[in-house]
PDB file of C-alpha atoms in Angstrom:
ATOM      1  CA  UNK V  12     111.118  96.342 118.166  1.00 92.00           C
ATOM      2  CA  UNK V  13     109.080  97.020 115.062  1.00 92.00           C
ATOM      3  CA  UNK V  14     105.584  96.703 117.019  1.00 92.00           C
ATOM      4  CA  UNK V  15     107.195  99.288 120.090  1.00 95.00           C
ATOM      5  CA  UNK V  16     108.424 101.883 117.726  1.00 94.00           C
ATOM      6  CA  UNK V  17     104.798 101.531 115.858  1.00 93.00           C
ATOM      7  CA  UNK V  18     103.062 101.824 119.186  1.00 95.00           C
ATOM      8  CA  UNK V  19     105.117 104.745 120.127  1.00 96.00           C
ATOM      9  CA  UNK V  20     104.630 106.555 116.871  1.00 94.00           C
ATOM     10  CA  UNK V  21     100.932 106.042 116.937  1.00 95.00           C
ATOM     11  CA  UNK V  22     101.076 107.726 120.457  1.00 96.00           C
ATOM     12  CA  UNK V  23     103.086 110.718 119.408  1.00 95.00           C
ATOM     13  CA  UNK V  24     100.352 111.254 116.576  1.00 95.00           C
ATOM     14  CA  UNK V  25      97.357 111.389 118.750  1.00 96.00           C
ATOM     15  CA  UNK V  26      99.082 113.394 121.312  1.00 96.00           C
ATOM     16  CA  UNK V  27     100.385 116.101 118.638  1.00 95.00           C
ATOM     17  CA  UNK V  28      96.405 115.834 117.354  1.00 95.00           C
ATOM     18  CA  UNK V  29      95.308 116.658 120.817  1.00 96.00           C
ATOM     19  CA  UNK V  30      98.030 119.352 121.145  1.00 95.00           C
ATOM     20  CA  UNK V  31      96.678 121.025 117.903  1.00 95.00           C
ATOM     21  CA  UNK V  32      93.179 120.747 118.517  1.00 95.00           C
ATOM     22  CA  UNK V  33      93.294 122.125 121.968  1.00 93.00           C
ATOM     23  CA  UNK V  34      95.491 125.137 120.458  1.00 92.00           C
ATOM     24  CA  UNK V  35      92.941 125.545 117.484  1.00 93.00           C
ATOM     25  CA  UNK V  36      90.122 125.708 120.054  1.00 90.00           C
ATOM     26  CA  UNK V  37      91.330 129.438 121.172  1.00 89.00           C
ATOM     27  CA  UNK V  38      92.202 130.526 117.767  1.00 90.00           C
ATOM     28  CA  UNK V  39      96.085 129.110 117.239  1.00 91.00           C
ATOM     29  CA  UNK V  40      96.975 127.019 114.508  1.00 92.00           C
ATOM     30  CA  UNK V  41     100.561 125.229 114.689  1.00 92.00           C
ATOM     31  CA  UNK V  42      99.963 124.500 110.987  1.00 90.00           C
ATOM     32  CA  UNK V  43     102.865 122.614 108.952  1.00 90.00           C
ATOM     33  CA  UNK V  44     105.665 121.295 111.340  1.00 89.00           C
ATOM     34  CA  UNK V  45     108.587 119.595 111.481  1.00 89.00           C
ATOM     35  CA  UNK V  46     108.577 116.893 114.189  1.00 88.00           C
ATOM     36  CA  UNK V  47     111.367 118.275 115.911  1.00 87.00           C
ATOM     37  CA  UNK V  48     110.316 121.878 115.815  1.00 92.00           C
ATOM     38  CA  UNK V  49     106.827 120.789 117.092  1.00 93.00           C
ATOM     39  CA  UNK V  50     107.389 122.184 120.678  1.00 93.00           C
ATOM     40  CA  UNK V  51     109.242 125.452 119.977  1.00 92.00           C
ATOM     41  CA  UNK V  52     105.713 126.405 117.813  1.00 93.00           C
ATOM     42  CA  UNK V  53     103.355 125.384 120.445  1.00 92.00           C
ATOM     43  CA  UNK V  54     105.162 127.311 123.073  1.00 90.00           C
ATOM     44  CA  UNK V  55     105.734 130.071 120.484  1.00 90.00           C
ATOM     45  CA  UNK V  56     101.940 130.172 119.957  1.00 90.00           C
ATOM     46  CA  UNK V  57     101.271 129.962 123.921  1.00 87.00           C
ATOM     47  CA  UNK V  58     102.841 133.713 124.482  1.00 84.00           C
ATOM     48  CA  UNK V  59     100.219 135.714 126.573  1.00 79.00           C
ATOM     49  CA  UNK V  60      98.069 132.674 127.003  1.00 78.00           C
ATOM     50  CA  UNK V  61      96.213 132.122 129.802  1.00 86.00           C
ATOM     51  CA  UNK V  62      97.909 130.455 132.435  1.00 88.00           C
ATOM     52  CA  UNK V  63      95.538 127.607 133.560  1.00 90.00           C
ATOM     53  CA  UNK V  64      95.660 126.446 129.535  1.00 90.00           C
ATOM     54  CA  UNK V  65      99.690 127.156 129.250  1.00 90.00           C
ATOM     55  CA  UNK V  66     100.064 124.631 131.960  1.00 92.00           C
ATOM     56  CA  UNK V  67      97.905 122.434 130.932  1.00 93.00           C
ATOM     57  CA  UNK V  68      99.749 122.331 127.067  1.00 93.00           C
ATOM     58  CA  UNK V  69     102.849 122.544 128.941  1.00 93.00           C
ATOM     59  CA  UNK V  70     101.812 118.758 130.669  1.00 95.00           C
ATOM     60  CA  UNK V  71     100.679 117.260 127.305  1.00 96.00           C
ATOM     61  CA  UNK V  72     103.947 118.857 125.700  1.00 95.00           C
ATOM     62  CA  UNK V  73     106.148 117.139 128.609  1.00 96.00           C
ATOM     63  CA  UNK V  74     104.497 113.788 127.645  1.00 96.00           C
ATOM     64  CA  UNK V  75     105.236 114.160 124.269  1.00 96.00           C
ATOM     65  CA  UNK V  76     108.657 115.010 124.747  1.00 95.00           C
ATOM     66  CA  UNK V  77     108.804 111.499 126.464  1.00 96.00           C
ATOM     67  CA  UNK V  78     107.276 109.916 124.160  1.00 96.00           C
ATOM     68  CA  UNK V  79     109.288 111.400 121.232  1.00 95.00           C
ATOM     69  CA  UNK V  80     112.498 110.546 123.246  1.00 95.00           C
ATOM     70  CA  UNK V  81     111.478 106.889 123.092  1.00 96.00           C
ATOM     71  CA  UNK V  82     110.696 106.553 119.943  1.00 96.00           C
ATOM     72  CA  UNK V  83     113.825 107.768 118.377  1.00 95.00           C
ATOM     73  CA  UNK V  84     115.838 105.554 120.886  1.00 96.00           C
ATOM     74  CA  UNK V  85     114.115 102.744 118.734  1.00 96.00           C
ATOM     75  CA  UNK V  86     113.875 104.216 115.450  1.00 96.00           C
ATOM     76  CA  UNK V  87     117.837 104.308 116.139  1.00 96.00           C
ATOM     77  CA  UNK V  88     118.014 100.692 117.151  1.00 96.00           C
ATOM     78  CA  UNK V  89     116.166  99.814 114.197  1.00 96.00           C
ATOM     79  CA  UNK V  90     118.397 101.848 111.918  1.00 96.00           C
ATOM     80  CA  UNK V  91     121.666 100.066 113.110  1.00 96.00           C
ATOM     81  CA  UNK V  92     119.694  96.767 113.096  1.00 95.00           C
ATOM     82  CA  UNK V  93     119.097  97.152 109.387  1.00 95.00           C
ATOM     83  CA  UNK V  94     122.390  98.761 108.481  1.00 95.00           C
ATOM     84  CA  UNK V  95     123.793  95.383 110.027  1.00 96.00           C
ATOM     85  CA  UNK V  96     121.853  93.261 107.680  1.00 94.00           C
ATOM     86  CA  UNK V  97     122.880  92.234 104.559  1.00 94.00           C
ATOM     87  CA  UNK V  98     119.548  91.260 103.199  1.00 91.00           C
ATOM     88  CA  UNK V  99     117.718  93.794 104.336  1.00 92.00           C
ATOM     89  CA  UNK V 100     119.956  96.726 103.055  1.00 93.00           C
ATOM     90  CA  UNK V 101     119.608  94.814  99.114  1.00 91.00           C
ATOM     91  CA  UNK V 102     115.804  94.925  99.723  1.00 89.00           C
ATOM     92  CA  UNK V 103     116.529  98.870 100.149  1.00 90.00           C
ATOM     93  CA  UNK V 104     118.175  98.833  96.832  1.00 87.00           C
ATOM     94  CA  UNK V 105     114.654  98.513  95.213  1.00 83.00           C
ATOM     95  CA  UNK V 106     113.093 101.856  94.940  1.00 80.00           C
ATOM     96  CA  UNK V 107     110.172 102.575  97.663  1.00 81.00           C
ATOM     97  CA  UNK V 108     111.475 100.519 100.085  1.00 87.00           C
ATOM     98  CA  UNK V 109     113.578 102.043 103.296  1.00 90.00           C
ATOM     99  CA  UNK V 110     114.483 100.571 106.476  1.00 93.00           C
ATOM    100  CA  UNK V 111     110.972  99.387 108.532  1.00 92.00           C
ATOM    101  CA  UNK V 112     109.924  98.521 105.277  1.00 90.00           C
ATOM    102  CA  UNK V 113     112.755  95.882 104.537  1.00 91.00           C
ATOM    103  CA  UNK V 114     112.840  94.889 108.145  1.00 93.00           C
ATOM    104  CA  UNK V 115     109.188  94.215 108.390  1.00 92.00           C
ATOM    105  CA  UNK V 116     109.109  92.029 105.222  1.00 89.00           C
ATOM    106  CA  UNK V 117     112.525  90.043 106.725  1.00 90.00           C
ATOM    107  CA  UNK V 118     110.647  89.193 109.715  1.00 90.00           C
ATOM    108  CA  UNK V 119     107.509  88.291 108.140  1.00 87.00           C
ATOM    109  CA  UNK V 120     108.764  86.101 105.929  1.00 86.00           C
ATOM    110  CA  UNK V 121     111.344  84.891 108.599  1.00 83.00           C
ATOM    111  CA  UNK V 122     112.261  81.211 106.794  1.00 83.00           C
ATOM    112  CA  UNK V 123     111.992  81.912 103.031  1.00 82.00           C
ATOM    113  CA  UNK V 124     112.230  78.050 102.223  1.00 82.00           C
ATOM    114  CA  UNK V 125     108.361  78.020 103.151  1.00 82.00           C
ATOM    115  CA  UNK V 126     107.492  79.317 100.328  1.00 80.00           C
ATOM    116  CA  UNK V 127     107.644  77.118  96.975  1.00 78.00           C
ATOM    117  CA  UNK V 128     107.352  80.092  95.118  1.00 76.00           C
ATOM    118  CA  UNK V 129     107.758  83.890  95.137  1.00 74.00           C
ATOM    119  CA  UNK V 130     104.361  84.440  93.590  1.00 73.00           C
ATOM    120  CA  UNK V 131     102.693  82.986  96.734  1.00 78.00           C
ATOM    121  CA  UNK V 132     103.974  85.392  99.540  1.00 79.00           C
ATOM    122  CA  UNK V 133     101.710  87.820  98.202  1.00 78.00           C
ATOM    123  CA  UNK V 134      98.988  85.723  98.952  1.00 78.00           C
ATOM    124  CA  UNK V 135      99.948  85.187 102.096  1.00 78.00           C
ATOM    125  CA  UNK V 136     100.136  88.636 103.116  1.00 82.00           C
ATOM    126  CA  UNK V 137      96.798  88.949 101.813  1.00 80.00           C
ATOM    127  CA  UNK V 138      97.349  90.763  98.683  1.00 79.00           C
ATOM    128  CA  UNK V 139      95.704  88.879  95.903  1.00 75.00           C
ATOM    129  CA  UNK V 140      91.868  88.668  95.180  1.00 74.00           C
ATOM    130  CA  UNK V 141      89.339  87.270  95.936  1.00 70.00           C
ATOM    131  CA  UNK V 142      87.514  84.625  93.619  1.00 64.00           C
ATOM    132  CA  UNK V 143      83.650  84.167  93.672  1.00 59.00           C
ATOM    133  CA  UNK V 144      82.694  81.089  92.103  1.00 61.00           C
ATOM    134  CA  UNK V 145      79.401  79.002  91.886  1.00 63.00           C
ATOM    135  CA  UNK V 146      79.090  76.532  89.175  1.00 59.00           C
ATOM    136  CA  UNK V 147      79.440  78.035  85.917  1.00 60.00           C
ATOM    137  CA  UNK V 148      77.066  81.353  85.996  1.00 56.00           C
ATOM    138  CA  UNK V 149      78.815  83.171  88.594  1.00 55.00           C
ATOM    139  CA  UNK V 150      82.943  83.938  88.396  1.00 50.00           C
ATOM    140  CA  UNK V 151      84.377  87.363  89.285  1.00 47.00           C
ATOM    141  CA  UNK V 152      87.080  88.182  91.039  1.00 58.00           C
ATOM    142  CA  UNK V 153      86.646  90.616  94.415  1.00 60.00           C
ATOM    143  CA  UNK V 154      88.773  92.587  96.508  1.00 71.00           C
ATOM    144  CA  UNK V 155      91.982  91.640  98.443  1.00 74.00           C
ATOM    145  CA  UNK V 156      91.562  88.497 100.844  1.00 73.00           C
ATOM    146  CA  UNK V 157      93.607  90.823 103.802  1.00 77.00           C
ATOM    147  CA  UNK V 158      94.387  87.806 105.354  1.00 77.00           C
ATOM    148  CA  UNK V 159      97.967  87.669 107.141  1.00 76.00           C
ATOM    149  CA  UNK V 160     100.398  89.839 108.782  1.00 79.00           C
ATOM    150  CA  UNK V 161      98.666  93.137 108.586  1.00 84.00           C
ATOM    151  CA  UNK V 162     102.009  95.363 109.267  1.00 87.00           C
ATOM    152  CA  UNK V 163     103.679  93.645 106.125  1.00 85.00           C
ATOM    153  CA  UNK V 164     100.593  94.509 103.854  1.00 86.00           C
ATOM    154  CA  UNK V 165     100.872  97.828 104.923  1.00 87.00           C
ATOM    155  CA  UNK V 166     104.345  98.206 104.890  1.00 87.00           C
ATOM    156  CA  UNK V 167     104.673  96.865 101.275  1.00 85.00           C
ATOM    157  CA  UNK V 168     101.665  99.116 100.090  1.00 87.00           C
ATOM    158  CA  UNK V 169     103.316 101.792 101.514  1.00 86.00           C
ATOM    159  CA  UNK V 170     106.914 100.584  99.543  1.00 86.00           C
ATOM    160  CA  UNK V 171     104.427 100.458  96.443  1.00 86.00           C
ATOM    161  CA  UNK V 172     103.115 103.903  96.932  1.00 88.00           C
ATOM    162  CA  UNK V 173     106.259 105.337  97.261  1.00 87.00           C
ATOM    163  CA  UNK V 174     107.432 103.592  94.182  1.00 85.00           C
ATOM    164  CA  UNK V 175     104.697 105.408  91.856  1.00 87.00           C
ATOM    165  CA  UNK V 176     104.328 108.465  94.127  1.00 86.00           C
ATOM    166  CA  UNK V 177     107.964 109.406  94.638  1.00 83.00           C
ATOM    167  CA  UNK V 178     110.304 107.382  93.148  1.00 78.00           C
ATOM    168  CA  UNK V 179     112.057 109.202  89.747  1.00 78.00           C
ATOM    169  CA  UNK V 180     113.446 105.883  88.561  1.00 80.00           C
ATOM    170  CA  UNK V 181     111.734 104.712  85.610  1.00 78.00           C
ATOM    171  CA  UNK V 182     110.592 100.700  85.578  1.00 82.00           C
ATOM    172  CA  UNK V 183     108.509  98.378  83.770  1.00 84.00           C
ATOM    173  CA  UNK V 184     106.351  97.456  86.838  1.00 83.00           C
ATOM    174  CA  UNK V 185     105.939 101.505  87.917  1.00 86.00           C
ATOM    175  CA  UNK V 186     104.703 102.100  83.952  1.00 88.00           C
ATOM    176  CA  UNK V 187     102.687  99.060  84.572  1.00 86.00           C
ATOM    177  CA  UNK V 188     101.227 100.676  88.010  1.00 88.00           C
ATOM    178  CA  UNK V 189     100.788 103.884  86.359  1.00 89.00           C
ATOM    179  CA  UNK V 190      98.626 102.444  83.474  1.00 90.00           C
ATOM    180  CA  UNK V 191      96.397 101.109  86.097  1.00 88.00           C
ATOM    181  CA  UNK V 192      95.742 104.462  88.034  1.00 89.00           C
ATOM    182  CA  UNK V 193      94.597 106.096  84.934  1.00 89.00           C
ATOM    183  CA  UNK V 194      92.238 103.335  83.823  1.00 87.00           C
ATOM    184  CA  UNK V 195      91.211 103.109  87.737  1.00 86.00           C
ATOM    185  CA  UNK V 196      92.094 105.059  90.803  1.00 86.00           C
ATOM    186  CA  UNK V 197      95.811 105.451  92.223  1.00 90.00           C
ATOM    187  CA  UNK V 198      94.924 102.937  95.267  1.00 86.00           C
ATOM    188  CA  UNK V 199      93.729  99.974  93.068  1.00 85.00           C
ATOM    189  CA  UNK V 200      97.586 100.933  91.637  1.00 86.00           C
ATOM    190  CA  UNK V 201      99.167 100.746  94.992  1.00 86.00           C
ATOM    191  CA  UNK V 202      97.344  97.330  96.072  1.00 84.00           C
ATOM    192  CA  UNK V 203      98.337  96.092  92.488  1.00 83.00           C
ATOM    193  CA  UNK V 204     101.891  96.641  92.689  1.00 84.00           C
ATOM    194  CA  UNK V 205     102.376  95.662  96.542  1.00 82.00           C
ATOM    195  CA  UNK V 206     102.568  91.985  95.788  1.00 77.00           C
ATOM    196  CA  UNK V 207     104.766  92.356  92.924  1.00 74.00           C
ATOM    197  CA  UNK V 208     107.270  93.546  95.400  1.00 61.00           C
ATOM    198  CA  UNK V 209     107.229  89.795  96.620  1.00 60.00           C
ATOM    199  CA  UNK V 210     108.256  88.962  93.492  1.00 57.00           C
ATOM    200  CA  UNK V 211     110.745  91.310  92.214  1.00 48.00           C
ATOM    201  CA  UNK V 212     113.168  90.185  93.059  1.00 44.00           C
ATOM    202  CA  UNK V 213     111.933  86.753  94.840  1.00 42.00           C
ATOM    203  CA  UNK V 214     112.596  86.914  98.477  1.00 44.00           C
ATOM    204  CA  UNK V 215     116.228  85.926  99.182  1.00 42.00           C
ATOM    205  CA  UNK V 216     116.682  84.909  96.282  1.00 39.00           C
ATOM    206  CA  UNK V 217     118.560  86.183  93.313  1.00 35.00           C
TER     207      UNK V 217
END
């Protein structure tokens, strides 16, 4: 479900993209949108257009429109499917995280017993560093390993962003995140913080 709705969503993207671009080309912008009022613009902008190019946005709108229809039959299902389950909805009681988020990082981790402790999921997902070592003149630590599920790296950097982005609530690890975007840049923040998610609270456990 997770990997449809993402495939779906990635579709209605480019085809929006397209939409826009092929508007822009003859001078009309559909500028800031709502996803829903998407199609009322482009048609809006279409008025007097010429009627070779109002059928052919009409096609790519009709597609999208199918698209769109699909996607929020899923984005539904994966609403209720989360609503449903108990550990996912406390994972939504930590600031940042909504519903693909939790679900993503349920199925990901799918048995929790595999992991010894809650520090090492992060390393699994591929969120800790890399360490460069050669006898004793070289030893620095590099960039993330990304090794892992890619969708639950992403979805937990995108819990972490939201955390120091948009969250309100106060919290020792979001002054902690802070502290780091000042000394560095916001995204060595966000990839900091991600994998403290793993550990605060541990998964399933608490």
């Amino acid at each position: 479900m997770l990997a449809n709705r993402k495939l779906l969503k990635r579709k209605l993207v480019d085809l929006e993209n397209h939409i826009r671009g092929s508007l822009r080309v003859h001078g009309l912008k559909v500028g800031a949108i709502g996803r829903h009022d998407f199609e009322a613009r482009a048609r809006g902008l279409l008025d007097g257009a010429d009627f070779v190019f109002e059928r052919m946005i009409d096609s790519l709108l009709a597609v999208r429109n199918a698209v769109l229809e699909g996607y929020d039959r899923l984005q539904t299902m994966l609403l209720n499917a989360v609503a449903a389950d108990p550990v996912c909805r406390r994972f939504m009681t930590v600031p940042g995280v909504g519903p693909v988020a939790a679900l993503t990082y349920k199925v990901a981790i799918d048995d929790p017993h595999r992991f010894s402790r809650s520090r090492t999921v992060g390393a699994h997902f591929g969120l800790t560093p890399r360490r460069h070592q050669s006898g004793s003149s070289i030893d620095f630590t590099g960039r993330i390993t990304k090794q892992g599920d890619m969708t639950a790296r992403e979805a937990l950097c995108e819990a972490a962003a939201a955390k120091l982005l948009r969250s309100r609530r106060g919290s020792a690890l979001k002054a902690w995140g802070l502290k780091i975007a000042k000394k560095r840049l916001m995204l060595c923040a966000i990839t900091a913080v991600a994998p403290q998610g793993c550990r605060h609270p541990a998964p399933y456990v608490g």
